[in-house]
mmCIF file of C-alpha atoms in Angstrom:
data_model
loop_
_atom_site.group_PDB
_atom_site.id
_atom_site.type_symbol
_atom_site.label_atom_id
_atom_site.label_comp_id
_atom_site.label_asym_id
_atom_site.label_seq_id
_atom_site.Cartn_x
_atom_site.Cartn_y
_atom_site.Cartn_z
ATOM 1 C CA MET A 427 137.981 143.379 91.999
ATOM 2 C CA ALA A 428 137.505 145.129 88.395
ATOM 3 C CA THR A 429 135.491 148.500 88.441
ATOM 4 C CA GLN A 430 133.581 150.053 85.718
ATOM 5 C CA HIS A 431 136.111 153.246 84.597
ATOM 6 C CA HIS A 432 133.826 155.415 82.626
ATOM 7 C CA HIS A 433 131.788 158.561 83.135
ATOM 8 C CA ALA A 434 128.867 159.529 81.924
ATOM 9 C CA HIS A 435 130.613 162.961 79.683
ATOM 10 C CA GLU A 436 133.460 159.795 78.245
ATOM 11 C CA GLU A 437 129.996 158.259 76.029
ATOM 12 C CA HIS A 438 130.318 158.903 72.618
ATOM 13 C CA ALA A 439 127.885 158.574 69.459
ATOM 14 C CA GLY A 440 127.908 158.573 65.560
ATOM 15 C CA GLU A 441 131.760 159.512 64.157
ATOM 16 C CA ALA A 442 133.245 159.971 67.934
ATOM 17 C CA LEU A 443 131.840 156.626 68.826
ATOM 18 C CA ILE A 444 133.567 154.899 66.257
ATOM 19 C CA GLU A 445 137.071 157.158 66.474
ATOM 20 C CA ALA A 446 137.140 156.311 70.551
ATOM 21 C CA ALA A 447 136.503 152.497 69.720
ATOM 22 C CA ARG A 448 139.433 152.706 67.074
ATOM 23 C CA GLU A 449 141.524 154.444 69.304
ATOM 24 C CA ALA A 450 141.465 151.615 72.086
ATOM 25 C CA LEU A 451 141.513 148.577 69.747
ATOM 26 C CA VAL A 452 144.923 150.019 68.740
ATOM 27 C CA ALA A 453 145.920 151.320 72.587
ATOM 28 C CA SER A 454 145.305 147.697 73.452
ATOM 29 C CA GLY A 455 147.908 146.649 70.820
ATOM 30 C CA GLU A 456 145.406 145.203 67.980
ATOM 31 C CA GLN A 457 145.203 146.694 64.091
ATOM 32 C CA TRP A 458 141.852 149.009 62.789
ATOM 33 C CA THR A 459 141.537 147.353 59.590
ATOM 34 C CA SER A 460 138.697 148.882 56.996
ATOM 35 C CA MET A 461 136.342 145.387 58.107
ATOM 36 C CA ARG A 462 136.671 146.043 61.471
ATOM 37 C CA GLU A 463 135.750 149.580 60.834
ATOM 38 C CA ALA A 464 132.732 147.945 58.541
ATOM 39 C CA VAL A 465 131.199 145.933 61.756
ATOM 40 C CA PHE A 466 132.032 148.532 64.051
ATOM 41 C CA GLY A 467 130.232 150.966 62.434
ATOM 42 C CA GLU A 468 126.861 149.176 62.082
ATOM 43 C CA LEU A 469 127.009 147.909 64.613
ATOM 44 C CA ALA A 470 127.041 151.453 66.545
ATOM 45 C CA GLY A 471 124.090 152.167 63.848
ATOM 46 C CA GLN A 472 121.851 149.680 65.231
ATOM 47 C CA GLU A 473 118.706 150.286 67.603
ATOM 48 C CA ARG A 474 118.513 146.701 69.188
ATOM 49 C CA PRO A 475 120.868 144.519 69.475
ATOM 50 C CA ALA A 476 122.174 142.792 66.286
ATOM 51 C CA SER A 477 123.289 139.163 65.100
ATOM 52 C CA ALA A 478 126.888 138.456 62.707
ATOM 53 C CA TYR A 479 124.454 137.361 60.355
ATOM 54 C CA ASP A 480 122.280 140.567 60.451
ATOM 55 C CA ILE A 481 126.200 142.317 60.588
ATOM 56 C CA ALA A 482 126.834 140.167 57.667
ATOM 57 C CA ASP A 483 123.908 140.626 55.797
ATOM 58 C CA ASN A 484 123.724 144.549 56.068
ATOM 59 C CA LEU A 485 127.685 144.823 55.066
ATOM 60 C CA SER A 486 126.820 142.631 51.859
ATOM 61 C CA LYS A 487 124.312 144.653 50.648
ATOM 62 C CA ALA A 488 126.339 148.348 51.227
ATOM 63 C CA ARG A 489 129.458 146.814 49.756
ATOM 64 C CA GLY A 490 128.147 144.829 46.658
ATOM 65 C CA LYS A 491 129.693 141.452 48.048
ATOM 66 C CA ARG A 492 129.188 138.779 50.375
ATOM 67 C CA VAL A 493 130.670 138.991 53.943
ATOM 68 C CA ALA A 494 131.492 135.831 55.789
ATOM 69 C CA PRO A 495 128.683 135.935 58.966
ATOM 70 C CA ASN A 496 132.051 133.615 60.458
ATOM 71 C CA SER A 497 135.048 137.053 59.599
ATOM 72 C CA VAL A 498 131.718 139.057 61.622
ATOM 73 C CA TYR A 499 131.894 136.516 64.400
ATOM 74 C CA ARG A 500 135.525 136.730 65.386
ATOM 75 C CA ILE A 501 136.038 140.403 65.329
ATOM 76 C CA LEU A 502 132.819 140.744 67.010
ATOM 77 C CA ASP A 503 134.726 138.752 69.689
ATOM 78 C CA LEU A 504 137.625 140.815 69.404
ATOM 79 C CA PHE A 505 135.149 143.676 70.547
ATOM 80 C CA VAL A 506 134.260 141.811 73.248
ATOM 81 C CA THR A 507 137.337 140.955 74.014
ATOM 82 C CA ASN A 508 138.947 144.745 73.821
ATOM 83 C CA ASN A 509 135.341 146.078 75.933
ATOM 84 C CA LEU A 510 134.379 147.719 72.360
ATOM 85 C CA ALA A 511 131.212 146.000 72.239
ATOM 86 C CA LEU A 512 128.265 144.137 74.669
ATOM 87 C CA ARG A 513 127.093 140.577 74.078
ATOM 88 C CA VAL A 514 124.107 139.789 75.072
ATOM 89 C CA GLU A 515 124.024 136.075 75.518
ATOM 90 C CA SER A 516 120.679 134.985 75.383
ATOM 91 C CA ALA A 517 120.084 136.908 72.272
ATOM 92 C CA ASN A 518 123.567 136.192 70.620
ATOM 93 C CA ALA A 519 123.360 139.307 69.332
ATOM 94 C CA TYR A 520 125.770 142.360 70.024
ATOM 95 C CA LEU A 521 125.500 146.225 71.562
ATOM 96 C CA ALA A 522 128.379 148.707 70.920
ATOM 97 C CA ASN A 523 129.818 149.621 73.941
ATOM 98 C CA THR A 524 129.118 153.400 73.870
ATOM 99 C CA HIS A 525 132.229 154.026 76.604
ATOM 100 C CA PRO A 526 135.228 151.914 73.919
ATOM 101 C CA GLY A 527 137.729 149.871 75.618
ATOM 102 C CA CYS A 528 135.900 150.612 79.400
ATOM 103 C CA GLN A 529 135.662 147.286 81.585
ATOM 104 C CA HIS A 530 132.263 146.748 81.985
ATOM 105 C CA ASP A 531 129.941 144.295 83.540
ATOM 106 C CA CYS A 532 126.842 142.965 81.128
ATOM 107 C CA ILE A 533 123.944 144.092 82.532
ATOM 108 C CA PHE A 534 120.611 143.891 80.737
ATOM 109 C CA LEU A 535 117.430 144.672 80.587
ATOM 110 C CA VAL A 536 116.406 142.080 77.437
ATOM 111 C CA CYS A 537 112.678 142.912 76.441
ATOM 112 C CA ASP A 538 110.669 139.149 75.497
ATOM 113 C CA GLU A 539 108.232 140.979 72.912
ATOM 114 C CA CYS A 540 110.472 143.939 71.010
ATOM 115 C CA GLY A 541 114.361 142.147 71.206
ATOM 116 C CA GLU A 542 115.337 145.726 72.889
ATOM 117 C CA ALA A 543 117.981 145.267 75.476
ATOM 118 C CA SER A 544 119.166 147.913 77.502
ATOM 119 C CA HIS A 545 122.396 148.125 79.575
ATOM 120 C CA VAL A 546 122.351 149.304 82.702
ATOM 121 C CA ASP A 547 125.557 150.124 85.014
ATOM 122 C CA ASP A 548 124.971 149.769 88.435
ATOM 123 C CA GLU A 549 127.990 149.110 90.791
ATOM 124 C CA ASP A 550 126.089 148.483 93.296
ATOM 125 C CA VAL A 551 125.237 145.175 91.603
ATOM 126 C CA SER A 552 127.770 145.159 89.275
ATOM 127 C CA ARG A 553 129.846 144.983 93.186
ATOM 128 C CA ALA A 554 127.414 142.229 94.640
ATOM 129 C CA VAL A 555 128.015 139.841 92.136
ATOM 130 C CA ARG A 556 131.921 139.961 92.125
ATOM 131 C CA GLU A 557 131.887 139.605 95.047
ATOM 132 C CA LEU A 558 129.204 136.878 95.270
ATOM 133 C CA ALA A 559 132.129 135.105 93.333
ATOM 134 C CA SER A 560 134.950 135.452 95.250
ATOM 135 C CA ALA A 561 133.647 134.117 97.953
ATOM 136 C CA ARG A 562 133.246 130.981 96.503
ATOM 137 C CA ASP A 563 136.765 131.047 95.689
ATOM 138 C CA PHE A 564 135.456 131.754 91.906
ATOM 139 C CA GLN A 565 137.500 134.945 90.062
ATOM 140 C CA ALA A 566 134.828 136.222 87.319
ATOM 141 C CA LYS A 567 135.868 137.517 84.095
ATOM 142 C CA ARG A 568 133.056 139.051 82.185
ATOM 143 C CA PRO A 569 129.766 139.269 84.379
ATOM 144 C CA VAL A 570 126.419 138.903 82.558
ATOM 145 C CA LEU A 571 123.213 139.423 84.160
ATOM 146 C CA GLU A 572 120.044 139.071 81.993
ATOM 147 C CA ILE A 573 116.548 139.933 82.922
ATOM 148 C CA ARG A 574 114.311 138.542 80.906
ATOM 149 C CA GLY A 575 110.720 140.259 80.825
ATOM 150 C CA LEU A 576 109.030 143.025 78.469
ATOM 151 C CA CYS A 577 109.665 147.359 78.881
ATOM 152 C CA ARG A 578 107.784 149.886 79.344
ATOM 153 C CA LEU A 579 106.456 150.271 75.850
ATOM 154 C CA CYS A 580 105.768 146.118 75.903
ATOM 155 C CA ALA A 581 104.023 145.928 78.695
#
């Protein structure tokens, strides 16, 4: 059974988050290119989940030339595969993983009003979901649980 391998003291922000993401991606055998750094930096700067189109638009403005959303999607998929980003499935949007390279089950509280998505680390819920899958002879690769509703400010 996979578990989440991080501790609160390993959470990163700002430049430390970008550096931790670079180290994790390189350690996984991938290259850290200037475009990947730009996409991750943009993603890490978002307060809410961002779509590939949002990121492509922001990078296009910053660079003064068009950045294709398809290129951003490929990079985001690579980030999800390597635990640098988390995907909010129902919104087709992404959040930077503040514990780059650490295994996460995706448990989100998603506000239908403002779009805020809070990532929740809960070992008991993760274990229960994986055990449920295992009891049915199903190997869970990337569990995703989204709870839709209203955040404290919108309720």
